Coordinates of N, CA, C and O in Angstrom, one line a residue:
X1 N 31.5 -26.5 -105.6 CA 30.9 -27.6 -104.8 C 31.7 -27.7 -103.5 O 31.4 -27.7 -102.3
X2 N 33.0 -27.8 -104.1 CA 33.8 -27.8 -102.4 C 33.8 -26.5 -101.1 O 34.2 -26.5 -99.9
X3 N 33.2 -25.4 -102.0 CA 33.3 -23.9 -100.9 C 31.8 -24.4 -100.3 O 31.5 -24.2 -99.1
X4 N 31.2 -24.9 -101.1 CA 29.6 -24.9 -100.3 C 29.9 -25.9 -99.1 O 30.0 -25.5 -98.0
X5 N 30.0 -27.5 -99.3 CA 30.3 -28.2 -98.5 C 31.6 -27.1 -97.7 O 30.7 -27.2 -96.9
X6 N 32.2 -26.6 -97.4 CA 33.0 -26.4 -96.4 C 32.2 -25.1 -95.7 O 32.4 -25.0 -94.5
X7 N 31.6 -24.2 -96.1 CA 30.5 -23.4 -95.8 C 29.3 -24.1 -95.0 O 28.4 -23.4 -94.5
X8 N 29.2 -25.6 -94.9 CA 28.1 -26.1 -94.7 C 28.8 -27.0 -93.2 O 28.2 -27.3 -92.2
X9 N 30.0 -27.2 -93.4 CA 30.7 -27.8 -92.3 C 31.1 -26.7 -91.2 O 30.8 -26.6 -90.0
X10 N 31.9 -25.7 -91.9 CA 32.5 -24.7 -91.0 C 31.5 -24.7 -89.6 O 31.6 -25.6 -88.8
X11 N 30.7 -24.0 -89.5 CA 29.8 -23.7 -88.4 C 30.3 -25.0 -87.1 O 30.5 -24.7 -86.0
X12 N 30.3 -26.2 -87.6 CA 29.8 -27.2 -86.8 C 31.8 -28.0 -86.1 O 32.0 -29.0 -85.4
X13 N 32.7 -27.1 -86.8 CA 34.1 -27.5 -86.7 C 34.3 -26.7 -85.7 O 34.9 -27.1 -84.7
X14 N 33.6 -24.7 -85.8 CA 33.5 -24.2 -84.9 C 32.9 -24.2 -83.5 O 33.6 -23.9 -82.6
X15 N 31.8 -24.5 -83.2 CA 31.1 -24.8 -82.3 C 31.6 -26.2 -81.1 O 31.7 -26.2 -79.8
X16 N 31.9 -27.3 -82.2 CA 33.2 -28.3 -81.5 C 34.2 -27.6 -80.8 O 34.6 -27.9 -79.7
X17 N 34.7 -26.4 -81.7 CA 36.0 -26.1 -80.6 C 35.7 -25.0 -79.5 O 36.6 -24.4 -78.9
X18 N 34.3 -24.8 -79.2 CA 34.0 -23.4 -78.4 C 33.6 -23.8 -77.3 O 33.1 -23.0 -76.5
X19 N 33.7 -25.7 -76.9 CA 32.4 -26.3 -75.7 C 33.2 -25.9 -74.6 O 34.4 -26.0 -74.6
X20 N 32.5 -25.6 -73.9 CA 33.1 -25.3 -72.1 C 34.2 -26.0 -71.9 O 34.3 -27.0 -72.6
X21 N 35.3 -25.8 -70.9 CA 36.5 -26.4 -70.9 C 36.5 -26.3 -69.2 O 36.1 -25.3 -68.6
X22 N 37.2 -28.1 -68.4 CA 37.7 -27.2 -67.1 C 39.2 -27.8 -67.4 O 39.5 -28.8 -68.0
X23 N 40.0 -26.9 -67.0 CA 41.4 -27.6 -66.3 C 41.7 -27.1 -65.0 O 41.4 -26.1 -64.3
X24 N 42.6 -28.4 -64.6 CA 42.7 -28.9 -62.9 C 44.1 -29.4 -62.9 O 44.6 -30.3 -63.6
X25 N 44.5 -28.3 -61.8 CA 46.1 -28.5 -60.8 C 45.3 -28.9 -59.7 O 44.9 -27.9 -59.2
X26 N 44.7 -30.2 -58.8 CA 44.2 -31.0 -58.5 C 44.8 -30.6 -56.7 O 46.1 -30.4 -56.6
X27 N 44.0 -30.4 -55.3 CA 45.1 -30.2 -54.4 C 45.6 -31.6 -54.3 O 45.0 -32.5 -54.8
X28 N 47.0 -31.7 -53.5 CA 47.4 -33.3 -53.5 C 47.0 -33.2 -51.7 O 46.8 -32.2 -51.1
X29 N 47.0 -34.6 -51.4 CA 45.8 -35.3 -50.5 C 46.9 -35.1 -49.2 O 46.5 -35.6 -48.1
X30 N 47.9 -34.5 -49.1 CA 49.1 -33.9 -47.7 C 48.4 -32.7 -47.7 O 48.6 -32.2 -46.6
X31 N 47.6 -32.1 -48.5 CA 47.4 -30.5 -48.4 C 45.8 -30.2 -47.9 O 45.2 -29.2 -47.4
X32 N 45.3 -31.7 -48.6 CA 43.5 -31.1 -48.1 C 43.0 -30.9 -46.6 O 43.5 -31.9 -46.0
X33 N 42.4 -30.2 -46.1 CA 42.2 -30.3 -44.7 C 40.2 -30.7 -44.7 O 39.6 -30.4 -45.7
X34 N 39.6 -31.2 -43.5 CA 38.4 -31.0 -43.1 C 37.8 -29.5 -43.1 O 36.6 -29.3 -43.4
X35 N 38.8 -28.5 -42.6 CA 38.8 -27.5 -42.6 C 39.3 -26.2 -43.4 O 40.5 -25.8 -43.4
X36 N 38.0 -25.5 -44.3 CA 38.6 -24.5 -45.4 C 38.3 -23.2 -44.8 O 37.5 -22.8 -43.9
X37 N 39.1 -22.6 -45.4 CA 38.5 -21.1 -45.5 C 38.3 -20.4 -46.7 O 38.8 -20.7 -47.7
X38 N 37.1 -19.2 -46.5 CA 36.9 -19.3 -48.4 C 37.3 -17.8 -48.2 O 37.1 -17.4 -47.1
X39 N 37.6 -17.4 -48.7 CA 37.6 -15.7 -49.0 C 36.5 -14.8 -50.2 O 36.4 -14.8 -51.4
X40 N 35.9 -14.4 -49.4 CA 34.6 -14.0 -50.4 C 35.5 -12.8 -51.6 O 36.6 -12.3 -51.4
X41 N 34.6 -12.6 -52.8 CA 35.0 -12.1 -53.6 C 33.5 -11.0 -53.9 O 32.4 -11.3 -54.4
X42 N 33.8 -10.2 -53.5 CA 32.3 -9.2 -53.7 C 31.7 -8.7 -55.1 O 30.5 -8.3 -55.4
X43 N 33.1 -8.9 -56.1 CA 32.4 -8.6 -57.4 C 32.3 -9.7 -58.4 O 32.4 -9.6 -59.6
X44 N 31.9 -10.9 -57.6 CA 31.4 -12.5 -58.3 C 29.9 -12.8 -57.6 O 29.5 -12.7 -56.4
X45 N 29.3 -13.0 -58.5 CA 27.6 -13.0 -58.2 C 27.7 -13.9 -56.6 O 28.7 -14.4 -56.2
X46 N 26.4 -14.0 -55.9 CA 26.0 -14.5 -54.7 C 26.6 -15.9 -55.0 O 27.6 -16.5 -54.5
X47 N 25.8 -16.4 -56.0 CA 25.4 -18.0 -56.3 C 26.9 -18.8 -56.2 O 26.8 -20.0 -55.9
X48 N 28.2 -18.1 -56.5 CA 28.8 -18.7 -56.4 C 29.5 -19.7 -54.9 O 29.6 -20.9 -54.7
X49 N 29.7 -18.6 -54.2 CA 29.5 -18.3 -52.8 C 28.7 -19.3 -51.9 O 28.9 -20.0 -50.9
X50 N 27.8 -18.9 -52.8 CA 26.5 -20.3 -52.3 C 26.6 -21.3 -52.5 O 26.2 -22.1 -51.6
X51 N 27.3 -21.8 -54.1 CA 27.3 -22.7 -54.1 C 28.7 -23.9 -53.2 O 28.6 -25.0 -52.6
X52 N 29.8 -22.9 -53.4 CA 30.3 -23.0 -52.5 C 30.6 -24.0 -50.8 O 31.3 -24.9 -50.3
X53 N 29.4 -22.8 -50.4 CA 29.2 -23.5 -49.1 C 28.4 -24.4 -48.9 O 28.4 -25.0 -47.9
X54 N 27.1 -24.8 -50.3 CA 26.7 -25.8 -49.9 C 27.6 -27.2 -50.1 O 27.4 -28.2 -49.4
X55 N 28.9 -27.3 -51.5 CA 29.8 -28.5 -51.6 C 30.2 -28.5 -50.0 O 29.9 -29.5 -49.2
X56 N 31.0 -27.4 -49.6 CA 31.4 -28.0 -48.6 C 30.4 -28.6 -47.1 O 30.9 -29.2 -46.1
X57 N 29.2 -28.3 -47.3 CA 28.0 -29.0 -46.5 C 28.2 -30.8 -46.7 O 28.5 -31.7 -45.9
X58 N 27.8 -30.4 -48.7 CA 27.5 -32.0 -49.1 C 29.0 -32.9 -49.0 O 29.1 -34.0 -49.4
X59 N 29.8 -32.3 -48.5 CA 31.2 -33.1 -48.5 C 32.1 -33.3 -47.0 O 33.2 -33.6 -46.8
X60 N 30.8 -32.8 -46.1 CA 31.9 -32.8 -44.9 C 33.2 -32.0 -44.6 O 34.0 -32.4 -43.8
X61 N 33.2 -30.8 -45.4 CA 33.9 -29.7 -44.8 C 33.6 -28.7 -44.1 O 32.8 -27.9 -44.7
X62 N 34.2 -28.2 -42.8 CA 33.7 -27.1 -42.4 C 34.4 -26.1 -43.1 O 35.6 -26.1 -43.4
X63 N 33.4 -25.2 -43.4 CA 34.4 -24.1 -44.1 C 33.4 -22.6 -43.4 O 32.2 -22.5 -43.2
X64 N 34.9 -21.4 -43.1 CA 34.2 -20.3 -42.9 C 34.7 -19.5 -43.7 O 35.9 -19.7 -44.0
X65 N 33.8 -18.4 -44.2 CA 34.3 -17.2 -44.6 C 34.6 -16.1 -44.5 O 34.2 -15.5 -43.5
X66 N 35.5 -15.4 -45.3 CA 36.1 -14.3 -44.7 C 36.1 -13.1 -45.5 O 36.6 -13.3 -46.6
X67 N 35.7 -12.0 -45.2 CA 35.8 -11.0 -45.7 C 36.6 -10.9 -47.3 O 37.5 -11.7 -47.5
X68 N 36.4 -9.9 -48.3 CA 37.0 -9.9 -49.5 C 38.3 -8.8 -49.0 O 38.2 -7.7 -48.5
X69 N 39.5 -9.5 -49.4 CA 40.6 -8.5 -49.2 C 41.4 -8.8 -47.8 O 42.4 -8.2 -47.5
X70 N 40.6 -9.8 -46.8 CA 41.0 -10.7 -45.9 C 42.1 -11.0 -45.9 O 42.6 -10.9 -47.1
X71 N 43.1 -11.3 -45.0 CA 44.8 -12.5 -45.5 C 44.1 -13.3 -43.9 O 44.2 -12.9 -42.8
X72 N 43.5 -14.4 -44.2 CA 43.4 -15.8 -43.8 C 44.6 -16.4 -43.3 O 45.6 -16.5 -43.9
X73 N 44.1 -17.1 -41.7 CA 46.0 -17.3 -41.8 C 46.3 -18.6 -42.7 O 45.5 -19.3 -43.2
X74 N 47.6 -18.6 -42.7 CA 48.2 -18.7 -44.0 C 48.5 -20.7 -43.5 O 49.2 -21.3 -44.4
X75 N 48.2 -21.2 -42.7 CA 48.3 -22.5 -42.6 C 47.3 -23.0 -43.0 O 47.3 -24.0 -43.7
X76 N 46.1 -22.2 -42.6 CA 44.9 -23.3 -43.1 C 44.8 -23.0 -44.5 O 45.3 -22.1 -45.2
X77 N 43.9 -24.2 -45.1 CA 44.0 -24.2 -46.5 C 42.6 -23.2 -46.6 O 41.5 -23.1 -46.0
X78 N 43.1 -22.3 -47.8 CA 42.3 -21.3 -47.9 C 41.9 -21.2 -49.9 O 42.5 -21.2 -50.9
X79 N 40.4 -21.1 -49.5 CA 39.8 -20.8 -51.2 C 39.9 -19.0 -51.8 O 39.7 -18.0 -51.2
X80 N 40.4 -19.3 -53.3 CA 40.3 -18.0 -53.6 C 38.9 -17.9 -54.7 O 38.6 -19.0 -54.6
X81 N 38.4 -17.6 -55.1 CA 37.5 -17.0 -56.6 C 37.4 -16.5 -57.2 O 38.1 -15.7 -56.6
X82 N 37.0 -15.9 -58.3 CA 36.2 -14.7 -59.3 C 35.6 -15.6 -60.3 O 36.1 -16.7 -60.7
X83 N 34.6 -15.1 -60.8 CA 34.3 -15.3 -62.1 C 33.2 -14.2 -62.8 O 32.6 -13.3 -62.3
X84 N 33.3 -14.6 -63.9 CA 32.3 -13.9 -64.8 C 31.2 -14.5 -65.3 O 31.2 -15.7 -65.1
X85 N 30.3 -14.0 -65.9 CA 29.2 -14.3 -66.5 C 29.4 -13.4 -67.5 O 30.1 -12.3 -67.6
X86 N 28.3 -14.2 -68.5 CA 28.1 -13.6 -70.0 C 26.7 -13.5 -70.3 O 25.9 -13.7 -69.4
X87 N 26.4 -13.3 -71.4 CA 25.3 -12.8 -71.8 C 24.7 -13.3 -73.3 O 25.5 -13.0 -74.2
X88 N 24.0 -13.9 -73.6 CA 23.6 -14.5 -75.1 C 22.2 -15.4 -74.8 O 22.2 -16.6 -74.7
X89 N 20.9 -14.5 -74.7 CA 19.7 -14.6 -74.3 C 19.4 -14.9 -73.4 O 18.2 -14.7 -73.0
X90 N 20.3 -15.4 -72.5 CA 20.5 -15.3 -71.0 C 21.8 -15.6 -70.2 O 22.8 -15.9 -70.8
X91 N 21.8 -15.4 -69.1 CA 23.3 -15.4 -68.3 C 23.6 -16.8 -68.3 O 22.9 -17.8 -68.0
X92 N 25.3 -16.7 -68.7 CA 25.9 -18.2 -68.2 C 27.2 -17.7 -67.6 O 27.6 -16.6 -67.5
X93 N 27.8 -18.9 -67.2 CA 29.4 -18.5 -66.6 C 30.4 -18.5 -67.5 O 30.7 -19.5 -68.0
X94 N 31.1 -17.2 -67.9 CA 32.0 -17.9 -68.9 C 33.5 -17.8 -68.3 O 34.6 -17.9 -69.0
X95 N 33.5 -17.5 -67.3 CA 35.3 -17.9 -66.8 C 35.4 -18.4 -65.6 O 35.4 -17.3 -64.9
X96 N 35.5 -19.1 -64.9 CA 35.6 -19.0 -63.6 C 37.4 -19.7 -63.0 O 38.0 -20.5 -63.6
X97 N 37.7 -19.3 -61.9 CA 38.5 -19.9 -61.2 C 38.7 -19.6 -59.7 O 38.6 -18.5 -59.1
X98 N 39.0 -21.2 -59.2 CA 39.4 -21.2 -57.5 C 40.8 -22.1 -57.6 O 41.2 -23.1 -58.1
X99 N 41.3 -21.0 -56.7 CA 43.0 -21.4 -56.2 C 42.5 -21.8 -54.9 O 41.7 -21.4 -54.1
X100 N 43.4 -22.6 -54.8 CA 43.7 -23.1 -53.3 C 44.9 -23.1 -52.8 O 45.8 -23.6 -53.5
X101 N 45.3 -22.6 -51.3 CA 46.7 -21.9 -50.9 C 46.8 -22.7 -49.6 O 45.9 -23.1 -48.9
X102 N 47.8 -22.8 -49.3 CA 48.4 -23.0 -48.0 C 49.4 -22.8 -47.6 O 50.4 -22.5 -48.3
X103 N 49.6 -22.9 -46.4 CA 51.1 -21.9 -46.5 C 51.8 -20.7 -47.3 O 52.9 -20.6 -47.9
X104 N 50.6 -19.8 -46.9 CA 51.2 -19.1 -48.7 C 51.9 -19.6 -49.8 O 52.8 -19.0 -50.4
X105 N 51.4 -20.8 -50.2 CA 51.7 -21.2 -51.3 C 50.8 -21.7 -52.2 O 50.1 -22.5 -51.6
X106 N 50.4 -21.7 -53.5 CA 49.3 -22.3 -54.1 C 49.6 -23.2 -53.9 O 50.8 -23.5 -53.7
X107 N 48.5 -24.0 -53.8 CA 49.0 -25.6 -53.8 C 47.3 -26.5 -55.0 O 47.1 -27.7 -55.2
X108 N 46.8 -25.7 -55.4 CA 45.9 -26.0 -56.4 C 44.9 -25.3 -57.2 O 44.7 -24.4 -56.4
X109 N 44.3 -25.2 -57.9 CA 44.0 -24.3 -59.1 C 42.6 -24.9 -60.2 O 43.1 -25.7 -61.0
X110 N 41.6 -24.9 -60.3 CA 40.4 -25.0 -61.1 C 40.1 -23.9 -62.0 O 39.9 -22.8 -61.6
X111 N 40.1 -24.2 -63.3 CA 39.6 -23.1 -64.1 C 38.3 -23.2 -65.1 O 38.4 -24.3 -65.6
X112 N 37.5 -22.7 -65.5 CA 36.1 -22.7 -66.3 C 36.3 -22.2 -67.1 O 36.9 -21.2 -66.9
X113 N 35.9 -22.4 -68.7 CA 36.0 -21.5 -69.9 C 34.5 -22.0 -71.1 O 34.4 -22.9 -71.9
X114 N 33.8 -21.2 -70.8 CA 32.6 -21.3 -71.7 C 32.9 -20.5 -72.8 O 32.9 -19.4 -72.2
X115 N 33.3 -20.2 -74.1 CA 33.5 -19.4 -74.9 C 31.9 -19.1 -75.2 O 31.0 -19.9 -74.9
X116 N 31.7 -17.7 -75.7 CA 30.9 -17.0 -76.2 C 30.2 -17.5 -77.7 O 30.2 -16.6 -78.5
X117 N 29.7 -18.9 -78.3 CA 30.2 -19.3 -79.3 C 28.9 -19.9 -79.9 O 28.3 -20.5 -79.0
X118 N 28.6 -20.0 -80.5 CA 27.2 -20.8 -81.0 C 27.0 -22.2 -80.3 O 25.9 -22.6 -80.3
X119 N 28.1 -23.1 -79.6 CA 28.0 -23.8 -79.1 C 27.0 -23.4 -77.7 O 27.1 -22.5 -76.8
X120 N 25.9 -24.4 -77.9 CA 25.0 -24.2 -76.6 C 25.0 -24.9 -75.6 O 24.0 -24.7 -74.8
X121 N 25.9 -25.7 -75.4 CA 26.7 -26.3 -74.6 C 26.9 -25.0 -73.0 O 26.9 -25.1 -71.8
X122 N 27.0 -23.8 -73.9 CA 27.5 -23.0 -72.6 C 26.7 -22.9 -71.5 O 27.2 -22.9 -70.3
X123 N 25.3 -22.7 -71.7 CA 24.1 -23.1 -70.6 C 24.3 -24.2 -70.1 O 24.6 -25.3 -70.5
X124 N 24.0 -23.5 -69.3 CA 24.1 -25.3 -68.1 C 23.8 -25.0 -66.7 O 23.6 -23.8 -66.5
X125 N 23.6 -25.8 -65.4 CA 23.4 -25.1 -64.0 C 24.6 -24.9 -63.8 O 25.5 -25.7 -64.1
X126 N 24.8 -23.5 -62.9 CA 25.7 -22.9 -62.6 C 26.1 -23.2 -61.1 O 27.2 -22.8 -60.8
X127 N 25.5 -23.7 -60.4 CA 25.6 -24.7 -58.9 C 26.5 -26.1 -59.6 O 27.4 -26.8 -59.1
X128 N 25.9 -26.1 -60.6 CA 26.4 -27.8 -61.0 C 27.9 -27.7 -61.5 O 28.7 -28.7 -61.4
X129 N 28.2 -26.8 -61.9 CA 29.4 -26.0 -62.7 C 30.2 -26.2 -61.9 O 31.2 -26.9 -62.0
X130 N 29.6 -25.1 -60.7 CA 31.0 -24.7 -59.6 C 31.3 -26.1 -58.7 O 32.4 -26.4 -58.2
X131 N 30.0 -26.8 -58.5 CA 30.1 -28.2 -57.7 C 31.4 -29.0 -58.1 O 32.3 -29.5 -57.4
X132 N 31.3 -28.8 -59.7 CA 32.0 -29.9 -60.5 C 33.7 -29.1 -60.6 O 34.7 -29.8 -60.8
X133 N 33.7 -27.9 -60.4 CA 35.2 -27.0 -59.7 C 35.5 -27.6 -59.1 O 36.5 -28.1 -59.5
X134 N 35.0 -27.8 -57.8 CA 35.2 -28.2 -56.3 C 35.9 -29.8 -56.3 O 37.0 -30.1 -55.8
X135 N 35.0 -30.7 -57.0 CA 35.5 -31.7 -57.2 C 36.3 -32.1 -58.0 O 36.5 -33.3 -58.0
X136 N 37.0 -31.2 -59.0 CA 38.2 -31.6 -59.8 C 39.1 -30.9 -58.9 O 40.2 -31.3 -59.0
X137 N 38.9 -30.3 -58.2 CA 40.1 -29.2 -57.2 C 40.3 -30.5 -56.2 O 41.3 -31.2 -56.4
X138 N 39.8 -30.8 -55.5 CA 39.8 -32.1 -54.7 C 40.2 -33.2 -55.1 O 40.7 -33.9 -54.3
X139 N 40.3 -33.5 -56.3 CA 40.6 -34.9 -56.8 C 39.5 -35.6 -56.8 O 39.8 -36.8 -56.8
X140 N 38.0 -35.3 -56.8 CA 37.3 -36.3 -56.3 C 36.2 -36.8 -57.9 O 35.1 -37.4 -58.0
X141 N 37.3 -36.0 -59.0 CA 36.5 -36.4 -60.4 C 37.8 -35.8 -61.1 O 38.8 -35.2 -60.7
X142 N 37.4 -36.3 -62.3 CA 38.9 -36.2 -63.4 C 37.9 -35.1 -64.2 O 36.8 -34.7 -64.0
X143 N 38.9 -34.6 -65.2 CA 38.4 -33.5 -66.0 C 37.3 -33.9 -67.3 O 36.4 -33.3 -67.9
X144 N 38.0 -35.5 -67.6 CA 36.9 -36.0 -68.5 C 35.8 -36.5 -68.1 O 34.9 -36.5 -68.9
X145 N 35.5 -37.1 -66.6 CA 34.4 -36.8 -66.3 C 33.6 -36.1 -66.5 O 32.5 -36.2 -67.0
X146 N 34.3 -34.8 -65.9 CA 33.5 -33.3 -66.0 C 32.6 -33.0 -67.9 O 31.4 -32.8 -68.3
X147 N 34.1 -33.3 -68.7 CA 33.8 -32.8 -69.8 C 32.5 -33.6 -70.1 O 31.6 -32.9 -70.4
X148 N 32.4 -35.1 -70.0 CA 31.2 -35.7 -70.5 C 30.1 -35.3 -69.7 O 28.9 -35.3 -70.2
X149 N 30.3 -35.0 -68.3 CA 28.7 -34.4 -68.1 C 28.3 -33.5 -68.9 O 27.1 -33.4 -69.2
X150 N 29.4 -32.3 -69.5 CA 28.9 -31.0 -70.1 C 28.5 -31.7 -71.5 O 27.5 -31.3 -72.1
X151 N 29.2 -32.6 -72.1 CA 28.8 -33.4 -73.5 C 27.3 -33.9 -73.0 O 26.6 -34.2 -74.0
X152 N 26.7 -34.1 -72.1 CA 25.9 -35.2 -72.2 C 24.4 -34.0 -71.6 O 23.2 -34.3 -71.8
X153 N 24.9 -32.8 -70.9 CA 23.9 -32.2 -71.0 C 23.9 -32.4 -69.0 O 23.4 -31.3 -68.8
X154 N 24.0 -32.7 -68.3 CA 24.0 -32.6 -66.8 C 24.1 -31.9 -66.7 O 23.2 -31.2 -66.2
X155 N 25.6 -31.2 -67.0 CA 26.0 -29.8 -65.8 C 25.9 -28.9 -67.2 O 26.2 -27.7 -67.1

């Protein structure tokens, strides 16, 4: 009786521990400028990119971009990227991250982790995802924010 009930739970102990994750080294507020620069990454889909430059539209930053493989000068605050996508009846994001540098120095860090997992949690909009990057990189949302949009089905 006890292997069945734990056969009957397992699945749902797993799936709990597979839900998308962000963590955030946050920039601190001496380091944000009006002004970004992004550094394109050519082997991270369009959408990212895009989405990208529309936060910095909806947020009052100008931001320009620069070539992949670029060195941006090194005062302005500059975005880095990559991510992946996965595959499980259709595409989602399952890793992403943006550093942010200045003075050749990092000075902040966003990371994405959708595990590949029965948890369907991993679908989600992928604009909304990277939005919700931008604004834990900023300070302008906490991480459990983020998590309960992904709990509640938003992003």
């Amino acid at each position: 009786m006890l292997k069945k009930s734990l056969l009957l739970v397992l699945p749902f102990l797993l799936t709990a521990c597979a839900t998308p994750k962000y963590t955030v080294s946050p920039i601190q507020a001496a380091n944000q400028d009006s002004s970004i620069t992004i550094v394109k990454d050519d082997a991270t889909r369009p959408v990212f990119l895009d989405s990208m430059q529309s936060w910095c539209l909806d947020s009052n930053h100008q931001c320009k971009t620069v070539a992949d493989g670029s060195q941006p000068n090194p005062e302005e605050l500059t975005l880095t990227y990559v991510s992946r996508w996965s595959w499980d009846f259709r595409t989602f994001i399952a890793d992403a991250t943006i550093k942010a540098y200045k003075n050749s120095i990092k000075v902040g860090e966003v990371e994405f982790k959708a595990p590949n997992a029965l948890n369907t949690s991993k679908f989600g909009d992928d604009r909304k995802r990277i939005n919700t990057m931008l604004e834990l990189l900023f300070g302008k949302e906490t991480v459990s924010q983020a998590q309960s949009k992904i709990k509640s089905g938003e992003i």
